Structure formats: C-alpha cells, structure tokens
JSON list of C-alpha atoms in Angstrom, two decimals:
[
{"chain": "A", "resi": 209, "resn": "MET", "atom": "CA", "xyz": [0.03, -0.07, -0.02]},
{"chain": "A", "resi": 210, "resn": "ALA", "atom": "CA", "xyz": [2.83, 2.39, 0.68]},
{"chain": "A", "resi": 211, "resn": "LEU", "atom": "CA", "xyz": [4.02, 1.59, -2.64]},
{"chain": "A", "resi": 212, "resn": "LYS", "atom": "CA", "xyz": [0.63, 2.63, -4.20]},
{"chain": "A", "resi": 213, "resn": "GLY", "atom": "CA", "xyz": [0.88, 5.89, -2.14]},
{"chain": "A", "resi": 214, "resn": "ALA", "atom": "CA", "xyz": [4.27, 6.95, -3.23]},
{"chain": "A", "resi": 215, "resn": "ALA", "atom": "CA", "xyz": [3.43, 6.19, -6.91]},
{"chain": "A", "resi": 216, "resn": "LEU", "atom": "CA", "xyz": [0.25, 8.21, -6.43]},
{"chain": "A", "resi": 217, "resn": "GLN", "atom": "CA", "xyz": [2.41, 10.86, -4.98]},
{"chain": "A", "resi": 218, "resn": "ASN", "atom": "CA", "xyz": [4.82, 10.79, -7.97]},
{"chain": "A", "resi": 219, "resn": "TYR", "atom": "CA", "xyz": [1.96, 10.84, -10.39]},
{"chain": "A", "resi": 220, "resn": "ASN", "atom": "CA", "xyz": [0.40, 13.95, -8.50]},
{"chain": "A", "resi": 221, "resn": "THR", "atom": "CA", "xyz": [3.80, 15.75, -8.36]},
{"chain": "A", "resi": 222, "resn": "GLU", "atom": "CA", "xyz": [4.37, 14.98, -12.28]},
{"chain": "A", "resi": 223, "resn": "LEU", "atom": "CA", "xyz": [0.91, 16.17, -13.12]},
{"chain": "A", "resi": 224, "resn": "ILE", "atom": "CA", "xyz": [1.29, 19.32, -11.15]},
{"chain": "A", "resi": 225, "resn": "HIS", "atom": "CA", "xyz": [4.70, 19.81, -12.92]},
{"chain": "A", "resi": 226, "resn": "ARG", "atom": "CA", "xyz": [2.88, 19.28, -16.40]},
{"chain": "A", "resi": 227, "resn": "ILE", "atom": "CA", "xyz": [0.19, 21.77, -15.54]},
{"chain": "A", "resi": 228, "resn": "GLU", "atom": "CA", "xyz": [2.76, 24.34, -14.63]},
{"chain": "A", "resi": 229, "resn": "GLU", "atom": "CA", "xyz": [4.71, 23.90, -17.70]},
{"chain": "A", "resi": 230, "resn": "LEU", "atom": "CA", "xyz": [1.27, 24.28, -19.64]},
{"chain": "A", "resi": 231, "resn": "ARG", "atom": "CA", "xyz": [0.50, 27.52, -17.56]},
{"chain": "A", "resi": 232, "resn": "GLU", "atom": "CA", "xyz": [4.08, 29.17, -18.30]},
{"chain": "A", "resi": 233, "resn": "LYS", "atom": "CA", "xyz": [3.66, 28.21, -22.36]},
{"chain": "A", "resi": 234, "resn": "ARG", "atom": "CA", "xyz": [-0.09, 29.73, -22.07]},
{"chain": "A", "resi": 235, "resn": "ASP", "atom": "CA", "xyz": [1.55, 32.82, -20.48]},
{"chain": "A", "resi": 236, "resn": "GLU", "atom": "CA", "xyz": [4.37, 32.95, -23.15]},
{"chain": "A", "resi": 237, "resn": "ILE", "atom": "CA", "xyz": [1.82, 32.79, -25.97]},
{"chain": "A", "resi": 238, "resn": "LYS", "atom": "CA", "xyz": [-0.36, 35.67, -24.05]},
{"chain": "A", "resi": 239, "resn": "LYS", "atom": "CA", "xyz": [2.61, 38.00, -24.11]},
{"chain": "A", "resi": 240, "resn": "ILE", "atom": "CA", "xyz": [3.32, 37.09, -27.88]},
{"chain": "A", "resi": 241, "resn": "LEU", "atom": "CA", "xyz": [-0.45, 37.73, -28.62]},
{"chain": "A", "resi": 242, "resn": "GLN", "atom": "CA", "xyz": [-0.24, 41.24, -26.54]},
{"chain": "A", "resi": 243, "resn": "VAL", "atom": "CA", "xyz": [2.77, 42.31, -28.67]},
{"chain": "A", "resi": 244, "resn": "GLU", "atom": "CA", "xyz": [1.12, 41.03, -31.87]},
{"chain": "A", "resi": 245, "resn": "GLU", "atom": "CA", "xyz": [-2.19, 42.90, -31.01]},
{"chain": "A", "resi": 246, "resn": "GLU", "atom": "CA", "xyz": [-0.28, 46.21, -30.11]},
{"chain": "A", "resi": 247, "resn": "GLU", "atom": "CA", "xyz": [1.42, 45.80, -33.54]},
{"chain": "A", "resi": 248, "resn": "LYS", "atom": "CA", "xyz": [-1.77, 45.21, -35.31]},
{"chain": "A", "resi": 249, "resn": "ASN", "atom": "CA", "xyz": [-3.47, 48.45, -33.80]},
{"chain": "A", "resi": 250, "resn": "ASN", "atom": "CA", "xyz": [-0.39, 50.23, -34.56]},
{"chain": "A", "resi": 251, "resn": "ILE", "atom": "CA", "xyz": [-0.70, 49.22, -38.29]},
{"chain": "A", "resi": 252, "resn": "GLN", "atom": "CA", "xyz": [-4.33, 49.82, -38.41]},
{"chain": "A", "resi": 253, "resn": "LYS", "atom": "CA", "xyz": [-3.84, 53.31, -37.19]},
{"chain": "A", "resi": 254, "resn": "ASP", "atom": "CA", "xyz": [-1.01, 53.94, -39.71]},
{"chain": "A", "resi": 255, "resn": "LEU", "atom": "CA", "xyz": [-3.13, 52.32, -42.41]},
{"chain": "A", "resi": 256, "resn": "VAL", "atom": "CA", "xyz": [-5.87, 55.02, -41.65]},
{"chain": "A", "resi": 257, "resn": "ILE", "atom": "CA", "xyz": [-3.23, 57.72, -41.90]},
{"chain": "A", "resi": 258, "resn": "LEU", "atom": "CA", "xyz": [-1.70, 56.29, -45.15]},
{"chain": "A", "resi": 259, "resn": "THR", "atom": "CA", "xyz": [-5.31, 55.87, -46.57]},
{"chain": "A", "resi": 260, "resn": "LYS", "atom": "CA", "xyz": [-6.07, 59.52, -46.10]},
{"chain": "A", "resi": 261, "resn": "ARG", "atom": "CA", "xyz": [-2.97, 60.56, -47.34]},
{"chain": "A", "resi": 262, "resn": "LEU", "atom": "CA", "xyz": [-3.22, 58.67, -50.57]},
{"chain": "A", "resi": 263, "resn": "ALA", "atom": "CA", "xyz": [-6.52, 60.20, -51.35]},
{"chain": "A", "resi": 264, "resn": "GLU", "atom": "CA", "xyz": [-4.99, 63.64, -50.70]},
{"chain": "A", "resi": 265, "resn": "ILE", "atom": "CA", "xyz": [-2.20, 62.76, -53.12]},
{"chain": "A", "resi": 266, "resn": "ASP", "atom": "CA", "xyz": [-4.70, 61.14, -55.72]},
{"chain": "A", "resi": 267, "resn": "ASP", "atom": "CA", "xyz": [-6.79, 64.46, -55.62]},
{"chain": "A", "resi": 268, "resn": "SER", "atom": "CA", "xyz": [-3.74, 66.74, -55.89]},
{"chain": "A", "resi": 269, "resn": "LEU", "atom": "CA", "xyz": [-2.57, 64.72, -58.93]},
{"chain": "A", "resi": 270, "resn": "LEU", "atom": "CA", "xyz": [-5.90, 64.86, -60.53]},
{"chain": "A", "resi": 271, "resn": "ARG", "atom": "CA", "xyz": [-5.96, 68.71, -60.11]},
{"chain": "A", "resi": 272, "resn": "LYS", "atom": "CA", "xyz": [-2.50, 68.99, -61.29]},
{"chain": "A", "resi": 273, "resn": "TYR", "atom": "CA", "xyz": [-3.08, 67.04, -64.21]},
{"chain": "A", "resi": 274, "resn": "ALA", "atom": "CA", "xyz": [-6.17, 69.11, -65.25]},
{"chain": "A", "resi": 275, "resn": "TYR", "atom": "CA", "xyz": [-4.07, 72.05, -64.57]},
{"chain": "A", "resi": 276, "resn": "THR", "atom": "CA", "xyz": [-1.23, 70.81, -67.15]},
{"chain": "A", "resi": 277, "resn": "ASN", "atom": "CA", "xyz": [-3.93, 69.84, -69.70]},
{"chain": "A", "resi": 278, "resn": "GLU", "atom": "CA", "xyz": [-5.24, 73.42, -69.32]},
{"chain": "A", "resi": 279, "resn": "TYR", "atom": "CA", "xyz": [-1.76, 75.02, -69.71]},
{"chain": "A", "resi": 280, "resn": "ASP", "atom": "CA", "xyz": [-1.07, 72.70, -72.69]},
{"chain": "A", "resi": 281, "resn": "LYS", "atom": "CA", "xyz": [-4.24, 73.64, -74.32]},
{"chain": "A", "resi": 282, "resn": "THR", "atom": "CA", "xyz": [-3.67, 77.52, -73.70]},
{"chain": "A", "resi": 283, "resn": "ILE", "atom": "CA", "xyz": [-0.10, 77.08, -75.17]},
{"chain": "A", "resi": 284, "resn": "HIS", "atom": "CA", "xyz": [-1.33, 75.32, -78.15]},
{"chain": "A", "resi": 285, "resn": "GLU", "atom": "CA", "xyz": [-4.11, 78.21, -78.71]},
{"chain": "A", "resi": 286, "resn": "VAL", "atom": "CA", "xyz": [-1.72, 80.60, -78.23]},
{"chain": "A", "resi": 287, "resn": "GLU", "atom": "CA", "xyz": [1.05, 79.04, -80.68]},
{"chain": "A", "resi": 288, "resn": "ALA", "atom": "CA", "xyz": [-1.60, 78.66, -83.08]},
{"chain": "A", "resi": 289, "resn": "ALA", "atom": "CA", "xyz": [-2.76, 82.31, -82.73]},
{"chain": "A", "resi": 290, "resn": "TYR", "atom": "CA", "xyz": [0.69, 83.43, -83.08]},
{"chain": "A", "resi": 291, "resn": "SER", "atom": "CA", "xyz": [1.70, 81.25, -86.15]},
{"chain": "A", "resi": 292, "resn": "LYS", "atom": "CA", "xyz": [-1.66, 82.66, -87.76]},
{"chain": "A", "resi": 293, "resn": "ALA", "atom": "CA", "xyz": [-0.73, 86.12, -87.05]},
{"chain": "A", "resi": 294, "resn": "TRP", "atom": "CA", "xyz": [2.74, 85.64, -88.26]},
{"chain": "A", "resi": 295, "resn": "CYS", "atom": "CA", "xyz": [1.63, 84.12, -91.32]},
{"chain": "A", "resi": 296, "resn": "ILE", "atom": "CA", "xyz": [-0.83, 87.09, -92.02]},
{"chain": "A", "resi": 297, "resn": "GLU", "atom": "CA", "xyz": [1.89, 89.49, -91.22]},
{"chain": "A", "resi": 298, "resn": "ILE", "atom": "CA", "xyz": [4.20, 87.71, -93.94]},
{"chain": "A", "resi": 299, "resn": "PHE", "atom": "CA", "xyz": [1.44, 87.84, -96.24]},
{"chain": "A", "resi": 300, "resn": "VAL", "atom": "CA", "xyz": [0.58, 91.54, -95.75]},
{"chain": "A", "resi": 301, "resn": "ALA", "atom": "CA", "xyz": [4.27, 92.36, -96.13]},
{"chain": "A", "resi": 302, "resn": "PHE", "atom": "CA", "xyz": [4.50, 90.30, -99.22]},
{"chain": "A", "resi": 303, "resn": "ASN", "atom": "CA", "xyz": [1.53, 91.96, -101.03]},
{"chain": "A", "resi": 304, "resn": "ARG", "atom": "CA", "xyz": [3.21, 95.44, -99.84]},
{"chain": "A", "resi": 305, "resn": "ASN", "atom": "CA", "xyz": [6.29, 94.56, -101.57]},
{"chain": "A", "resi": 306, "resn": "ASN", "atom": "CA", "xyz": [4.48, 93.19, -104.54]},
{"chain": "A", "resi": 307, "resn": "ASN", "atom": "CA", "xyz": [2.28, 96.18, -104.75]},
{"chain": "A", "resi": 308, "resn": "ASN", "atom": "CA", "xyz": [5.19, 98.54, -104.45]},
{"chain": "A", "resi": 309, "resn": "ASN", "atom": "CA", "xyz": [7.12, 96.70, -107.24]},
{"chain": "A", "resi": 310, "resn": "HIS", "atom": "CA", "xyz": [3.83, 96.16, -109.18]},
{"chain": "A", "resi": 311, "resn": "HIS", "atom": "CA", "xyz": [3.63, 100.20, -108.93]},
{"chain": "A", "resi": 312, "resn": "HIS", "atom": "CA", "xyz": [7.43, 101.06, -109.41]},
{"chain": "A", "resi": 313, "resn": "HIS", "atom": "CA", "xyz": [7.07, 98.70, -112.66]},
{"chain": "A", "resi": 314, "resn": "ASN", "atom": "CA", "xyz": [4.04, 100.66, -113.73]},
{"chain": "A", "resi": 315, "resn": "ILE", "atom": "CA", "xyz": [5.67, 104.25, -113.13]},
{"chain": "A", "resi": 316, "resn": "GLU", "atom": "CA", "xyz": [8.70, 103.24, -115.29]}
]
C-alpha cells in the first residue's frame, strides 16, 4: 500500500509539474499575443493615416493633371494664334512688296 501511495504521490507531483509547464507556455503565448495585438493596432492606425494621405495625393494629382492639360491647351491656342498672326503679317508684307514693285514697274 505504501508503494501505491508513493506512486500516486509521484503521479500527482508529475501532473502538477506538467500543468505548471502548460501554464508557462500559455503565459508566453499571451505575451506574444499582446505584442502582436499592439503591432496590429499600430498598423491599423498607420493604415488609416496612409489611406487618407493616399486619397489626398490622388486628389492633388488629378487637379495638377487638369492644370497641365489646361496649360497645354492654352499654349497650343496661343501658338496657333501667333502662327496665324505671323502668317498674316508675312502675307501682308509680301503683298505690300508686290504692290510696291508692281507700282514701280507701272511708273517706269
């Protein structure tokens, strides 16, 4: 009977030891969980900030692309008007020269 009592005591001691090991492992995992939860929360906060910033940059880019398109359109219109005015000026000068030359030929 004493042998059974000693075996039972050893079994109880071993069981308590194993339960304590399980608790330690659980506590280690809880610490890791806490660290990962903290990291997750920080990433979520950063994600909100970055998403907002991305939307702001997208809006800014759209406005700037619209501005550059307007500048391109204005530049094209001004260049076309300048080219047309230049052509008219050359045409008028050419006609003036022809009329003067023609007029001089008629006088002679």
